[in-house]
Amino acid sequence: MTVRGARDEAMARPAPLLQLGRLVAGKVLARPSKNIRTPYVADVALGNGQEVLAHTPMLACAGMVVPDAHVLMTESGPSKTRKTSHVVQLVTDRRFDPPVTVGAHPALGEQLARICLERKLVQELGSEYQVRAQQTFGQSRVDFVLEHQDGRRTLVEVKNVVCADNEKLAELAANGGDPDAAKSAFYDRIAVVKSDGQVVRSAIFPDGKANPKTRVVSERAIKHVQELTRLHADKAQADVDAAVLFLVNRSDTTCFRPCHESCPVFAHVLAQAAAVGVKVLAYNVVWQGPDAYLGCSLPVHLPATAEADLELVEAVLTGQSPPPRRHKNRRALG
């Protein structure tokens, strides 16, 4: 290739959203660390055999940051008080074929979303606006407010999505997979099925186990969506629109859906938000080494009527104690 041809090819390539710089590869030995008993620190082996302490703000990251996991880390700056020398940024999800790089650090979602908004890359939100971060509206602090030239404002809440359902794991679950393995590997995810019967892989949120006290995965996420819905529907604020942007920090999914298996209340509240006009958007990110590129807009699959215990929904939204559990026969999902 000529010098001119190489230059033209480089100019045609999309610019990365984010460049993390030099990353250090490692393999997780233990989390929590055997030396510092906190779930936010892991023992990681580097390629040269050296063992380091790494900060893991994502905890297990939906079952990905576990022993033998391959991670990419940034080095921490010198500190007299910090005990960790590295921070986990990316992890390889090897439960899928082929494996995929996942943006594991929780801050990456909001950071990437801000860049997308500033570059006007989310087409559904328009292009003539100014971006304001961390603004207070109603009872919530909104991630971003877009101030449009015509005076309208769009409130944007961002959710970082790291998990995907897996058709092979779902099949194992249907055939009586190992329940202990299911807890760590998410065997209970049920993949979305197309009308022609073909299974597709969905990005899902939230992931993880429900809090035994509240019986939801993320009370905060539910309240954020409900507050956006209220502000969007408030006739006294006719110039206010709202959107929930799910930033899918992996490139191997073809659609997004709320994970009703983990949290039916969140699925219910999100479906209600969409029903009154809140925009529910999903975009994925492609990681190539330390560089993140915007992928594409993903279709959002919302249940027409998300089944949830309405008494539990009300309790979560009002801060009351959840109602007693109702015991009923479990039925297969499909």
CSV table of C-alpha atoms in Angstrom, one decimal, residues 20-25 46 50 52-53 72-78 82 84-89:
chain,number,residue,atom,x,y,z
A,20,LEU,CA,-7.5,4.1,27.6
A,21,GLY,CA,-3.9,4.2,26.7
A,22,ARG,CA,-1.4,1.6,27.9
A,23,LEU,CA,-3.2,-1.5,29.4
A,24,VAL,CA,-1.6,-4.3,31.4
A,25,ALA,CA,-2.9,-7.8,30.8
A,46,LEU,CA,0.8,-10.6,35.3
A,50,GLN,CA,4.3,-11.1,39.2
A,52,VAL,CA,-0.5,-7.5,41.9
A,53,LEU,CA,-3.5,-6.1,43.8
A,72,LEU,CA,-6.9,-5.6,31.0
A,73,MET,CA,-5.9,-3.0,33.6
A,74,THR,CA,-4.5,0.5,33.9
A,75,GLU,CA,-1.8,1.3,36.4
A,76,SER,CA,-2.6,3.4,39.4
A,77,GLY,CA,-0.6,6.5,40.1
A,78,PRO,CA,1.7,6.6,43.2
A,82,ARG,CA,-3.7,3.2,48.1
A,84,THR,CA,-3.7,-1.4,44.9
A,85,SER,CA,-1.3,-0.8,41.9
A,86,HIS,CA,-3.8,-1.5,39.1
A,87,VAL,CA,-7.5,-0.9,38.1
A,88,VAL,CA,-9.4,-3.4,36.1
A,89,GLN,CA,-10.9,-1.7,33.1
